[in-house]
Short mmCIF file of C-alpha atoms and ligand atoms in Angstrom, two decimals:
data_model
loop_
_atom_site.label_atom_id
_atom_site.label_comp_id
_atom_site.label_asym_id
_atom_site.label_seq_id
_atom_site.Cartn_x
_atom_site.Cartn_y
_atom_site.Cartn_z
CA MET A 1 0.02 -0.15 0.03
CA GLU A 2 1.30 3.56 -0.83
CA PRO A 3 0.19 6.14 2.32
CA SER A 4 -0.77 9.42 -0.38
CA SER A 5 0.23 11.65 2.81
CA ALA A 6 1.48 11.65 6.66
CA THR A 7 0.02 13.24 9.62
CA VAL A 8 1.84 14.25 12.63
CA ALA A 9 -0.51 13.87 16.01
CA ALA A 10 1.11 14.75 19.07
CA TYR A 11 0.09 16.09 22.71
CA SER A 12 3.18 17.61 23.18
CA PRO A 13 3.01 20.07 25.83
CA CYS A 14 6.88 21.33 25.94
CA GLY A 15 7.88 20.12 22.22
CA SER A 16 10.48 17.41 22.14
CA THR A 17 7.82 14.61 21.37
CA ALA A 18 6.34 16.61 18.17
CA ALA A 19 10.14 17.53 17.04
CA VAL A 20 10.65 13.81 17.14
CA CYS A 21 7.50 13.00 15.14
CA ARG A 22 8.14 15.28 12.89
CA ALA A 23 11.53 13.68 11.90
CA VAL A 24 9.65 10.45 11.37
CA ALA A 25 7.38 12.73 8.94
CA GLU A 26 10.07 14.14 7.05
CA GLY A 27 11.97 10.90 6.66
CA THR A 28 8.78 9.52 4.66
CA GLY A 29 9.41 11.71 1.69
CA LEU A 30 5.55 11.76 2.18
CA ALA A 31 3.39 15.79 1.70
CA TRP A 32 2.90 15.86 5.72
CA ASP A 33 0.85 18.33 7.70
CA GLU A 34 0.76 18.77 11.61
CA ARG A 35 -2.08 18.57 14.47
CA ASP A 36 -1.02 20.23 17.34
CA LEU A 37 -3.16 17.82 20.15
CA ALA A 38 -1.76 19.46 23.07
CA ARG A 39 -3.88 22.57 22.18
CA GLY A 40 -7.73 22.89 21.27
CA THR A 41 -10.28 20.27 21.71
CA ARG A 42 -11.97 19.80 18.77
CA PRO A 43 -11.89 16.75 16.46
CA GLU A 44 -8.98 15.76 14.45
CA PRO A 45 -10.42 13.80 10.91
CA VAL A 46 -8.01 12.53 9.33
CA ASP A 47 -8.03 10.88 5.73
CA PRO A 48 -7.90 7.14 5.79
CA GLY A 49 -5.08 6.02 4.55
CA THR A 50 -2.74 8.67 5.77
CA LEU A 51 0.67 7.55 7.50
CA VAL A 52 -0.65 9.13 11.15
CA VAL A 53 2.80 9.50 13.47
CA LEU A 54 0.92 9.65 16.72
CA GLY A 55 3.13 10.85 19.68
CA ALA A 56 2.67 11.27 23.21
CA PRO A 57 5.42 11.56 26.06
CA VAL A 58 5.71 9.83 29.30
CA ALA A 59 4.62 11.36 32.75
CA GLY A 60 5.42 8.92 35.63
CA GLY A 61 5.83 5.87 33.61
CA ALA A 62 2.71 6.43 31.47
CA VAL A 63 0.88 8.66 28.78
CA PRO A 64 -0.63 11.64 30.82
CA ALA A 65 -4.16 10.99 31.39
CA LEU A 66 -4.87 14.58 29.59
CA GLY A 67 -2.56 13.01 26.70
CA LEU A 68 -4.49 10.08 26.54
CA GLU A 69 -7.90 12.19 26.25
CA ARG A 70 -6.30 14.61 23.57
CA LEU A 71 -5.03 11.72 21.32
CA GLY A 72 -8.87 10.59 21.24
CA ARG A 73 -9.40 13.74 19.48
CA VAL A 74 -7.71 11.76 15.94
CA HIS A 75 -10.46 9.62 13.95
CA THR A 76 -9.86 7.94 10.98
CA ALA A 77 -10.11 4.61 9.23
CA PHE A 78 -7.47 1.51 8.11
CA SER A 79 -4.64 4.41 8.69
CA PRO A 80 -1.21 2.88 9.30
CA CYS A 81 0.59 4.21 12.07
CA VAL A 82 4.06 4.96 13.65
CA LEU A 83 3.49 4.82 17.28
CA VAL A 84 6.10 7.61 19.18
CA CYS A 85 6.56 7.47 22.79
CA ALA A 86 9.48 10.55 24.25
CA TYR A 87 10.63 9.82 27.65
CA GLY A 88 13.28 12.05 29.62
CA ASP A 89 16.17 9.26 28.82
CA ARG A 90 15.38 8.06 32.64
CA ASP A 91 12.72 5.46 32.18
CA PRO A 92 9.59 4.89 29.54
CA GLY A 93 7.85 2.82 31.55
CA HIS A 94 5.05 1.15 29.66
CA GLY A 95 4.01 4.59 27.51
CA LEU A 96 4.55 3.14 24.19
CA HIS A 97 2.12 0.28 25.26
CA ASP A 98 -0.47 3.19 26.75
CA LEU A 99 -0.76 4.48 22.98
CA GLU A 100 -0.30 0.79 21.18
CA ALA A 101 -3.89 0.46 23.43
CA ILE A 102 -5.85 3.30 22.31
CA ALA A 103 -4.59 2.92 18.84
CA PRO A 104 -7.34 0.77 17.45
CA GLY A 105 -10.43 3.16 18.83
CA LEU A 106 -8.94 5.72 16.61
CA GLY A 107 -9.00 3.81 13.52
CA LEU A 108 -5.24 3.14 13.56
CA VAL A 109 -3.27 0.07 12.43
CA PRO A 110 0.71 0.15 14.28
CA VAL A 111 2.89 -0.79 12.07
CA ALA A 112 6.24 0.45 13.65
CA ALA A 113 7.11 2.22 16.75
CA VAL A 114 9.69 4.87 18.44
CA LEU A 115 11.38 5.11 21.94
CA ALA A 116 12.61 8.71 21.99
CA PRO A 117 14.91 9.72 24.82
CA VAL A 118 14.41 13.35 25.04
CA ARG A 119 15.68 16.02 27.59
CA HIS A 120 13.57 15.50 30.93
CA VAL A 121 11.51 18.74 31.50
CA MET A 122 11.47 18.00 35.52
CA VAL A 123 15.06 16.45 35.83
CA PRO A 124 17.35 19.00 33.25
CA ALA A 125 20.60 16.97 34.22
CA LEU A 126 18.81 13.87 32.32
CA GLY A 127 18.59 13.87 28.30
CA ALA A 128 20.32 17.00 27.66
CA GLY A 129 20.34 18.18 24.33
CA ARG A 130 18.16 15.44 23.53
CA PRO A 131 17.13 14.49 20.64
CA THR A 132 20.51 15.44 19.07
CA ALA A 133 21.33 16.21 15.28
CA ASP A 134 21.98 11.96 15.29
CA ASP A 135 18.81 11.26 17.20
CA LEU A 136 16.94 13.00 14.97
CA ALA A 137 18.79 11.50 11.61
CA ALA A 138 18.02 7.84 12.96
CA TYR A 139 14.41 9.17 12.95
CA ARG A 140 14.38 10.62 9.78
CA SER A 141 15.77 7.23 8.46
CA PHE A 142 13.56 4.93 10.34
CA GLY A 143 10.49 7.10 8.44
CA ALA A 144 12.06 6.13 5.35
CA ALA A 145 12.42 2.38 6.01
CA VAL A 146 8.66 2.72 7.43
CA ALA A 147 7.63 4.19 4.15
CA SER A 148 9.34 1.79 2.13
CA ALA A 149 7.79 -1.44 4.04
CA LEU A 150 4.41 0.20 3.68
CA ARG A 151 4.91 0.51 -0.23
CA ASP A 152 6.45 -3.05 -0.47
CA ALA A 153 3.34 -4.64 1.40
CA GLY A 154 0.00 -5.70 -0.58
CA GLY A 155 -2.06 -4.67 2.19
CA LEU A 156 -2.11 -2.64 5.28
CA PHE A 157 -2.70 -6.13 7.25
CA ASP A 158 0.50 -7.59 5.85
CA LEU A 159 2.71 -6.20 7.84
CA ALA A 160 3.13 -7.63 11.75
CA PRO A 161 2.05 -5.42 14.46
CA PRO A 162 5.77 -3.67 15.86
CA PRO A 163 7.26 -5.91 18.66
CA LEU A 164 7.23 -3.25 21.75
CA PRO A 165 9.93 -3.45 24.07
CA PRO A 166 8.55 -4.89 27.36
CA ALA A 167 7.19 -2.78 29.73
CA SER A 168 9.19 -1.49 32.25
CA CYS A 169 7.05 -0.83 35.33
CA PRO A 170 3.20 -2.37 36.06
CA ARG A 171 0.60 -0.72 34.07
CA GLU A 172 -0.42 2.07 36.99
CA ARG A 173 0.73 5.64 37.07
CA LEU A 174 3.29 7.21 39.57
CA GLU A 175 1.08 10.43 40.69
CA LEU A 176 3.68 12.89 41.59
CA GLY A 177 1.76 15.70 42.73
CA PHE A 178 3.57 18.72 41.42
CA THR A 179 1.75 21.49 40.09
CA ALA A 180 2.57 25.04 38.53
CA GLU A 181 2.85 28.37 40.58
CA CYS A 182 3.25 31.93 39.52
CA ASP A 183 5.11 35.04 41.14
CA PRO A 184 2.31 37.58 40.34
CA ALA A 185 5.20 40.65 41.25
CA ALA A 186 7.35 38.80 38.59
CA CYS A 187 4.46 38.20 36.10
CA VAL A 188 4.60 41.20 32.98
CA GLY A 189 1.20 39.81 31.88
CA CYS A 190 2.44 38.17 28.42
CA GLY A 191 -0.06 35.72 27.87
CA ALA A 192 2.37 32.92 26.92
CA CYS A 193 1.36 30.64 29.41
CA ALA A 194 -2.06 30.58 28.85
CA GLY A 195 -1.62 29.92 25.82
CA ALA A 196 0.65 26.90 26.18
CA CYS A 197 -1.29 25.25 28.62
CA PRO A 198 -2.89 21.95 27.39
CA ALA A 199 -5.02 21.67 30.31
CA GLY A 200 -6.58 25.44 30.28
CA CYS A 201 -6.12 26.27 33.84
CA ILE A 202 -4.32 29.47 33.34
CA PRO A 203 -6.87 32.50 32.73
CA ALA A 204 -5.91 34.34 29.73
CA ASP A 205 -7.43 37.67 31.22
CA GLU A 206 -5.17 36.47 34.81
CA PRO A 207 -2.33 34.85 33.33
CA TYR A 208 -0.68 34.85 37.10
CA LEU A 209 -3.66 32.92 38.23
CA THR A 210 -3.43 28.42 37.90
CA ASP A 211 -6.32 26.37 38.49
CA THR A 212 -4.10 23.58 40.39
CA ALA A 213 -6.64 20.92 40.58
CA ARG A 214 -6.54 20.93 36.81
CA CYS A 215 -3.22 21.28 36.48
CA ASP A 216 -0.74 18.22 36.03
CA GLY A 217 2.32 19.49 36.12
CA CYS A 218 3.54 19.02 32.65
CA MET A 219 5.85 22.36 32.64
CA ALA A 220 4.65 23.89 29.67
CA CYS A 221 4.15 27.32 31.23
CA ILE A 222 7.19 27.36 32.98
CA GLY A 223 9.04 26.77 29.45
CA VAL A 224 7.34 29.76 28.06
CA CYS A 225 7.67 32.25 30.64
CA PRO A 226 10.08 34.94 29.38
CA VAL A 227 10.59 36.14 32.96
CA ARG A 228 10.70 33.00 34.85
CA ALA A 229 7.59 33.83 36.78
CA ARG A 230 6.50 30.79 36.27
CA SER A 231 7.81 27.24 39.07
CA LEU A 232 6.44 23.94 40.27
CA SER A 233 5.21 23.95 43.84
CA ASP A 234 7.38 22.29 46.63
CA PRO A 235 10.75 23.02 45.63
CA ALA A 236 12.21 21.07 48.42
CA ARG A 237 10.80 17.83 47.24
CA LEU A 238 11.36 18.67 43.57
CA ALA A 239 14.64 18.74 44.55
CA ALA A 240 15.06 15.43 46.03
CA VAL A 241 13.07 13.83 43.42
CA ARG A 242 15.74 15.01 40.71
CA GLU A 243 18.52 14.15 43.07
CA ARG A 244 17.18 10.47 43.00
CA CYS A 245 16.65 10.48 39.22
CA VAL A 246 20.12 11.48 38.33
CA ALA A 247 21.27 9.04 41.26
CA GLY A 248 19.53 6.06 39.69
CA TRP A 249 20.35 7.07 35.68
CA GLU A 250 21.26 4.30 33.88
CA GLY A 251 21.70 6.72 30.24
CA PRO A 252 22.54 8.04 28.11
CA HIS A 253 19.83 5.73 25.98
CA ARG A 254 19.83 4.83 22.31
CA PRO A 255 16.47 5.29 20.58
CA ARG A 256 14.63 2.25 20.06
CA LEU A 257 13.43 1.89 16.53
CA VAL A 258 10.95 -1.20 15.97
CA MET A 259 9.02 -2.57 13.02
CA GLY A 260 6.83 -5.66 11.83
CA ALA A 261 8.44 -7.98 9.59
C1 FMN B 301 5.06 15.19 35.43
C2 FMN B 301 6.09 14.78 34.55
C3 FMN B 301 6.69 13.41 34.75
C4 FMN B 301 7.87 12.67 34.12
N1 FMN B 301 8.57 11.39 34.35
C5 FMN B 301 8.72 10.88 33.53
C6 FMN B 301 9.48 9.16 33.74
O1 FMN B 301 8.61 8.75 34.29
N2 FMN B 301 10.30 8.79 33.08
C7 FMN B 301 11.16 10.00 31.83
O2 FMN B 301 12.22 9.00 31.33
N3 FMN B 301 10.85 11.03 32.08
C8 FMN B 301 9.74 11.86 32.59
N4 FMN B 301 9.58 13.07 32.36
C9 FMN B 301 10.41 13.45 31.54
C10 FMN B 301 9.04 13.56 30.17
O3 FMN B 301 8.81 12.51 29.55
C11 FMN B 301 10.24 14.14 29.07
O4 FMN B 301 10.18 15.68 30.00
C12 FMN B 301 9.27 15.08 27.93
O5 FMN B 301 10.11 15.60 27.13
C13 FMN B 301 8.21 15.57 27.87
O6 FMN B 301 7.59 15.73 26.48
P1 FMN B 301 7.06 17.10 25.71
O7 FMN B 301 8.55 17.94 25.64
O8 FMN B 301 6.35 16.55 24.26
O9 FMN B 301 6.18 17.71 26.62
C14 FMN B 301 8.24 13.25 33.12
C15 FMN B 301 8.45 14.86 32.99
C16 FMN B 301 6.96 15.47 33.70
C17 FMN B 301 6.71 16.90 33.73
S1 SF4 B 302 -0.45 25.26 34.32
FE1 SF4 B 302 -0.18 23.17 35.07
S2 SF4 B 302 -1.07 21.99 33.43
FE2 SF4 B 302 -0.94 24.01 32.54
S3 SF4 B 302 1.14 24.39 31.26
FE3 SF4 B 302 1.73 24.86 33.55
S4 SF4 B 302 2.37 22.84 34.48
FE4 SF4 B 302 1.25 22.35 32.29
S1 SF4 B 303 4.19 33.83 30.62
FE1 SF4 B 303 5.16 34.22 32.74
S2 SF4 B 303 4.97 36.67 32.26
FE2 SF4 B 303 3.66 35.85 30.83
S3 SF4 B 303 1.46 36.12 31.68
FE3 SF4 B 303 2.58 34.31 32.24
S4 SF4 B 303 3.49 33.94 34.16
FE4 SF4 B 303 2.73 35.96 33.34
#
């Protein structure tokens, strides 16, 4: 089968997952577009037969609940799919398996999968500078290999499902419980954080506020604030989490790229 085009459909609050997905799409050599599933809530219909690069990051060993909900905006039928799970070069948990589990309900047929080490937004010492130029080149080559395998296959179901690496932790989410907060004295009211928040918990007209009941600590608002007015709550506990993560780090890890035979 020859896909007519590709679509990047990524839930990527801080941008690394989307960067990996774009490299895979570029590598296919197909015309491609992009759906930003971290912003907005409307449905995203995709033409049947389009190659979909479906991406989300790991938080606490799993794709965040909001991410799974927003990936559910995609709907198509009999579209081949590359699953892309980005993680902060520590532990991908069962993120890739979370994506595999929701794919059929979206009309997607997984034919390939990527575990992508990227910069850890919460623990800056891990995954610094990832994806590197070499990582991105590997993702582009993999995109080319996926497109070639699809062209060579008679039909979509001639390709075996990708053999996912085993999940590294039990199928439950570790809730870290951090939320974002803002120093109103430092805030200059630019509104960048409100536009970046996937959960819609920063009011555009009062961006120094945060609805902490809905905040899942993704850190998108913190990354875009030009004056560093935003930070995660509970700095002492955050420092302890960072220390534990660095002490137990077994990286750097290589990208893992798998395709069905
Ligand atoms: C709350 C939270 C929990 C995280 N948990 C993990 C984890 O369990 N394992 C890991 O390797 N990286 C973890 N990360 C790092 C993210 O997977 C990584 O920074 C990723 O880039 C974020 O994706 P994005 O840039 O597409 O938003 C976590 C990040 C956050 C904010
Ligand atoms: S307010 Fe919370 S959910 Fe919204 S961008 Fe900031 S950390 Fe993420
Ligand atoms: S991005 Fe920073 S300065 Fe801009 S509105 Fe948000 S908190 Fe204020």
